[in-house]
Amino acid sequence: MHERQRHQIIISALRDRSVLTVQHIIDLTDASEATARRDIAALERRGSLKRVRGGAVGQPHTQLEHLSANKFEVSSKINDDKKRAIARRAVDMCDEGDAVIINGGTTTYQMVHYMSARRLQVMTNSFAVAEHLVKQSKCTVTLPGGHIYREQSLILSPFENDASRNFYARRMFVGAEGIGPLGVMESDYLIVQSQHRLMQQAEEVVILADSSKFQSRSSLILCSLEAITTIITDDDLADTAREMITIAGVQLITVKSSGQT
C-alpha cells in the first residue's frame, strides 16, 4: 500500500476514535511495525496527529464530534408505518411552489416519497432528504452548509452565518426526540442550535412525531409547546397528551397508520 493511502486510512480512523494503537494501524494498513511508526512520525510532523506511547491520538481538528442522537438507520425502523402516515399528511399541507424547511429525522425523511411530483423550494439539513429530492423530485434543494454526520445523515454547523439566514419558509417540518409539558426535546446541543436557526426562518413550525414520542424524554429542550403551530401524530395518542396540546393552543392533527386523517 502506498504511503499516501496509509496516511489517509490513519486520519480517517482517528475521526471515529480518539486513540489508535500501533497494532491497530498495522491491522488497518497491512504495514510492518516499523512502517506504522514511521507513518505516525510523519503525520505528527504534518500536525495531523500527536504521537503517544504505543500509538497516536487525533488533533482537535481531526476528530469529528459525535452526536448523541440515534443512528438514522436504527430510528427509521421504529414505527415506520405511523411515520409514513404522518409524513404524508405533512406533505398535504404544502401548496405547489411553497418554500419549506425540512429538518433532519426519520419521520420528516418519509415526506420525500410524497414530494416526487411536487415543485417545492426546500431547505434541509438532512443529507438523506437532499439526496433523495435531488434524484427523485422536481423540487429545488438548498443546504445550510456544515459537517455531514453520517450516522444521523445530518448536516450541521456551529456557525451562525450559514445559508439558512437568507431563506424564507412558509412552514418548517420538525421531528422530535420527545414531547412533554416543558416542550419539544432533542438529544444533542448541535441539533438544537441548528434547529433554532432554521425555525427563525419559518412562519409556522409543524412537529411530526408518532405517539411514542409523548412518552419519551431527552436532556435538551428545543422549544416550548407555545412556539409550535401544529403537531401531526397518530391516533394512538393518549388523552393526557391531547389535553396538554389543547391547553398549549397548538393545532393537533392525528392520522391512522393507513394515512387517513
mmCIF file of N, CA and C in Angstrom, residues 144-199:
data_model
loop_
_atom_site.group_PDB
_atom_site.id
_atom_site.type_symbol
_atom_site.label_atom_id
_atom_site.label_comp_id
_atom_site.label_asym_id
_atom_site.label_seq_id
_atom_site.Cartn_x
_atom_site.Cartn_y
_atom_site.Cartn_z
ATOM 1 N N PRO A 144 -27.867 24.211 4.246
ATOM 2 C CA PRO A 144 -27.316 25.295 5.056
ATOM 3 C C PRO A 144 -25.792 25.275 5.139
ATOM 4 N N GLY A 145 -25.170 24.134 4.887
ATOM 5 C CA GLY A 145 -23.718 24.018 4.997
ATOM 6 C C GLY A 145 -23.287 23.528 6.368
ATOM 7 N N GLY A 146 -22.111 22.888 6.425
ATOM 8 C CA GLY A 146 -21.584 22.382 7.686
ATOM 9 C C GLY A 146 -21.020 20.983 7.523
ATOM 10 N N HIS A 147 -20.756 20.331 8.646
ATOM 11 C CA HIS A 147 -20.250 18.968 8.635
ATOM 12 C C HIS A 147 -21.384 17.990 8.342
ATOM 13 N N ILE A 148 -21.062 16.907 7.653
ATOM 14 C CA ILE A 148 -22.014 15.823 7.456
ATOM 15 C C ILE A 148 -21.768 14.765 8.533
ATOM 16 N N TYR A 149 -22.781 14.521 9.341
ATOM 17 C CA TYR A 149 -22.718 13.473 10.362
ATOM 18 C C TYR A 149 -23.387 12.241 9.765
ATOM 19 N N ARG A 150 -22.561 11.309 9.327
ATOM 20 C CA ARG A 150 -23.051 10.187 8.530
ATOM 21 C C ARG A 150 -24.073 9.337 9.260
ATOM 22 N N GLU A 151 -23.824 9.054 10.531
ATOM 23 C CA GLU A 151 -24.699 8.131 11.268
ATOM 24 C C GLU A 151 -26.117 8.673 11.390
ATOM 25 N N GLN A 152 -26.257 9.994 11.518
ATOM 26 C CA GLN A 152 -27.583 10.609 11.631
ATOM 27 C C GLN A 152 -28.028 11.231 10.310
ATOM 28 N N SER A 153 -27.188 11.200 9.295
ATOM 29 C CA SER A 153 -27.471 11.790 7.976
ATOM 30 C C SER A 153 -27.843 13.269 8.106
ATOM 31 N N LEU A 154 -27.104 13.983 8.964
ATOM 32 C CA LEU A 154 -27.374 15.392 9.218
ATOM 33 C C LEU A 154 -26.216 16.271 8.763
ATOM 34 N N ILE A 155 -26.551 17.476 8.340
ATOM 35 C CA ILE A 155 -25.556 18.489 8.002
ATOM 36 C C ILE A 155 -25.690 19.601 9.034
ATOM 37 N N LEU A 156 -24.692 19.746 9.893
ATOM 38 C CA LEU A 156 -24.782 20.697 10.996
ATOM 39 C C LEU A 156 -23.558 21.591 11.025
ATOM 40 N N SER A 157 -23.769 22.840 11.409
ATOM 41 C CA SER A 157 -22.673 23.791 11.528
ATOM 42 C C SER A 157 -22.796 24.531 12.854
ATOM 43 N N PRO A 158 -21.666 24.763 13.538
ATOM 44 C CA PRO A 158 -21.712 25.538 14.783
ATOM 45 C C PRO A 158 -21.771 27.037 14.539
ATOM 46 N N PHE A 159 -21.672 27.474 13.278
ATOM 47 C CA PHE A 159 -21.590 28.890 12.955
ATOM 48 C C PHE A 159 -22.964 29.474 12.624
ATOM 49 N N GLU A 160 -23.143 30.749 12.941
ATOM 50 C CA GLU A 160 -24.414 31.431 12.711
ATOM 51 C C GLU A 160 -24.600 31.838 11.248
ATOM 52 N N ASN A 161 -23.512 32.129 10.542
ATOM 53 C CA ASN A 161 -23.602 32.711 9.201
ATOM 54 C C ASN A 161 -23.642 31.642 8.110
ATOM 55 N N ASP A 162 -24.635 30.753 8.178
ATOM 56 C CA ASP A 162 -24.790 29.770 7.114
ATOM 57 C C ASP A 162 -25.920 30.223 6.179
ATOM 58 N N ALA A 163 -26.212 29.401 5.170
ATOM 59 C CA ALA A 163 -27.164 29.793 4.121
ATOM 60 C C ALA A 163 -28.593 29.949 4.623
ATOM 61 N N SER A 164 -28.902 29.407 5.793
ATOM 62 C CA SER A 164 -30.275 29.466 6.292
ATOM 63 C C SER A 164 -30.736 30.894 6.580
ATOM 64 N N ARG A 165 -29.822 31.799 6.836
ATOM 65 C CA ARG A 165 -30.183 33.183 7.192
ATOM 66 C C ARG A 165 -30.894 33.906 6.056
ATOM 67 N N ASN A 166 -30.716 33.439 4.834
ATOM 68 C CA ASN A 166 -31.305 34.109 3.675
ATOM 69 C C ASN A 166 -32.456 33.331 3.062
ATOM 70 N N PHE A 167 -32.966 32.346 3.788
ATOM 71 C CA PHE A 167 -34.051 31.519 3.266
ATOM 72 C C PHE A 167 -35.323 31.798 4.055
ATOM 73 N N TYR A 168 -36.419 32.059 3.326
ATOM 74 C CA TYR A 168 -37.722 32.231 3.966
ATOM 75 C C TYR A 168 -38.580 31.000 3.686
ATOM 76 N N ALA A 169 -39.290 30.520 4.698
ATOM 77 C CA ALA A 169 -40.159 29.357 4.518
ATOM 78 C C ALA A 169 -41.539 29.626 5.097
ATOM 79 N N ARG A 170 -42.528 29.116 4.406
ATOM 80 C CA ARG A 170 -43.887 29.198 4.929
ATOM 81 C C ARG A 170 -44.034 28.297 6.151
ATOM 82 N N ARG A 171 -43.451 27.097 6.040
ATOM 83 C CA ARG A 171 -43.517 26.154 7.159
ATOM 84 C C ARG A 171 -42.184 25.441 7.332
ATOM 85 N N MET A 172 -41.904 25.069 8.566
ATOM 86 C CA MET A 172 -40.783 24.189 8.860
ATOM 87 C C MET A 172 -41.332 22.916 9.482
ATOM 88 N N PHE A 173 -40.895 21.775 8.956
ATOM 89 C CA PHE A 173 -41.324 20.476 9.455
ATOM 90 C C PHE A 173 -40.196 19.876 10.289
ATOM 91 N N VAL A 174 -40.522 19.537 11.532
ATOM 92 C CA VAL A 174 -39.506 19.148 12.509
ATOM 93 C C VAL A 174 -39.892 17.831 13.175
ATOM 94 N N GLY A 175 -38.915 16.959 13.377
ATOM 95 C CA GLY A 175 -39.116 15.767 14.194
ATOM 96 C C GLY A 175 -38.775 16.080 15.641
ATOM 97 N N ALA A 176 -38.806 15.073 16.500
ATOM 98 C CA ALA A 176 -38.512 15.298 17.914
ATOM 99 C C ALA A 176 -38.058 14.008 18.574
ATOM 100 N N GLU A 177 -37.198 14.149 19.577
ATOM 101 C CA GLU A 177 -36.799 13.001 20.409
ATOM 102 C C GLU A 177 -37.856 12.721 21.468
ATOM 103 N N GLY A 178 -38.528 13.767 21.894
ATOM 104 C CA GLY A 178 -39.568 13.615 22.905
ATOM 105 C C GLY A 178 -40.406 14.880 22.976
ATOM 106 N N ILE A 179 -41.622 14.747 23.510
ATOM 107 C CA ILE A 179 -42.513 15.894 23.691
ATOM 108 C C ILE A 179 -43.175 15.774 25.060
ATOM 109 N N GLY A 180 -43.111 16.837 25.845
ATOM 110 C CA GLY A 180 -43.710 16.827 27.175
ATOM 111 C C GLY A 180 -44.197 18.205 27.560
ATOM 112 N N PRO A 181 -44.626 18.382 28.789
ATOM 113 C CA PRO A 181 -45.169 19.675 29.237
ATOM 114 C C PRO A 181 -44.188 20.830 29.073
ATOM 115 N N LEU A 182 -42.898 20.556 29.168
ATOM 116 C CA LEU A 182 -41.906 21.619 29.034
ATOM 117 C C LEU A 182 -41.605 21.957 27.580
ATOM 118 N N GLY A 183 -42.053 21.108 26.661
ATOM 119 C CA GLY A 183 -41.856 21.415 25.249
ATOM 120 C C GLY A 183 -41.317 20.254 24.435
ATOM 121 N N VAL A 184 -40.754 20.618 23.288
ATOM 122 C CA VAL A 184 -40.185 19.647 22.356
ATOM 123 C C VAL A 184 -38.732 19.416 22.732
ATOM 124 N N MET A 185 -38.313 18.152 22.772
ATOM 125 C CA MET A 185 -36.982 17.807 23.275
ATOM 126 C C MET A 185 -36.106 17.201 22.194
ATOM 127 N N GLU A 186 -34.800 17.456 22.324
ATOM 128 C CA GLU A 186 -33.782 16.867 21.468
ATOM 129 C C GLU A 186 -32.646 16.337 22.332
ATOM 130 N N SER A 187 -31.745 15.580 21.704
ATOM 131 C CA SER A 187 -30.716 14.894 22.484
ATOM 132 C C SER A 187 -29.328 15.484 22.343
ATOM 133 N N ASP A 188 -29.128 16.446 21.419
ATOM 134 C CA ASP A 188 -27.780 16.952 21.191
ATOM 135 C C ASP A 188 -27.829 18.465 20.972
ATOM 136 N N TYR A 189 -26.884 19.178 21.587
ATOM 137 C CA TYR A 189 -26.926 20.645 21.519
ATOM 138 C C TYR A 189 -26.652 21.166 20.117
ATOM 139 N N LEU A 190 -25.870 20.442 19.300
ATOM 140 C CA LEU A 190 -25.636 20.879 17.926
ATOM 141 C C LEU A 190 -26.921 20.828 17.111
ATOM 142 N N ILE A 191 -27.731 19.795 17.355
ATOM 143 C CA ILE A 191 -29.021 19.693 16.675
ATOM 144 C C ILE A 191 -29.933 20.835 17.107
ATOM 145 N N VAL A 192 -29.939 21.129 18.400
ATOM 146 C CA VAL A 192 -30.764 22.226 18.913
ATOM 147 C C VAL A 192 -30.345 23.559 18.290
ATOM 148 N N GLN A 193 -29.041 23.820 18.221
ATOM 149 C CA GLN A 193 -28.544 25.054 17.614
ATOM 150 C C GLN A 193 -28.993 25.183 16.168
ATOM 151 N N SER A 194 -28.841 24.091 15.421
ATOM 152 C CA SER A 194 -29.217 24.098 14.006
ATOM 153 C C SER A 194 -30.709 24.353 13.835
ATOM 154 N N GLN A 195 -31.527 23.677 14.640
ATOM 155 C CA GLN A 195 -32.972 23.822 14.514
ATOM 156 C C GLN A 195 -33.442 25.212 14.922
ATOM 157 N N HIS A 196 -32.809 25.807 15.921
ATOM 158 C CA HIS A 196 -33.167 27.169 16.320
ATOM 159 C C HIS A 196 -32.971 28.139 15.164
ATOM 160 N N ARG A 197 -31.841 28.014 14.479
ATOM 161 C CA ARG A 197 -31.575 28.908 13.347
ATOM 162 C C ARG A 197 -32.617 28.723 12.254
ATOM 163 N N LEU A 198 -32.950 27.476 11.961
ATOM 164 C CA LEU A 198 -33.914 27.203 10.900
ATOM 165 C C LEU A 198 -35.320 27.660 11.290
ATOM 166 N N MET A 199 -35.690 27.488 12.541
ATOM 167 C CA MET A 199 -37.021 27.881 12.998
ATOM 168 C C MET A 199 -37.251 29.381 12.857
#
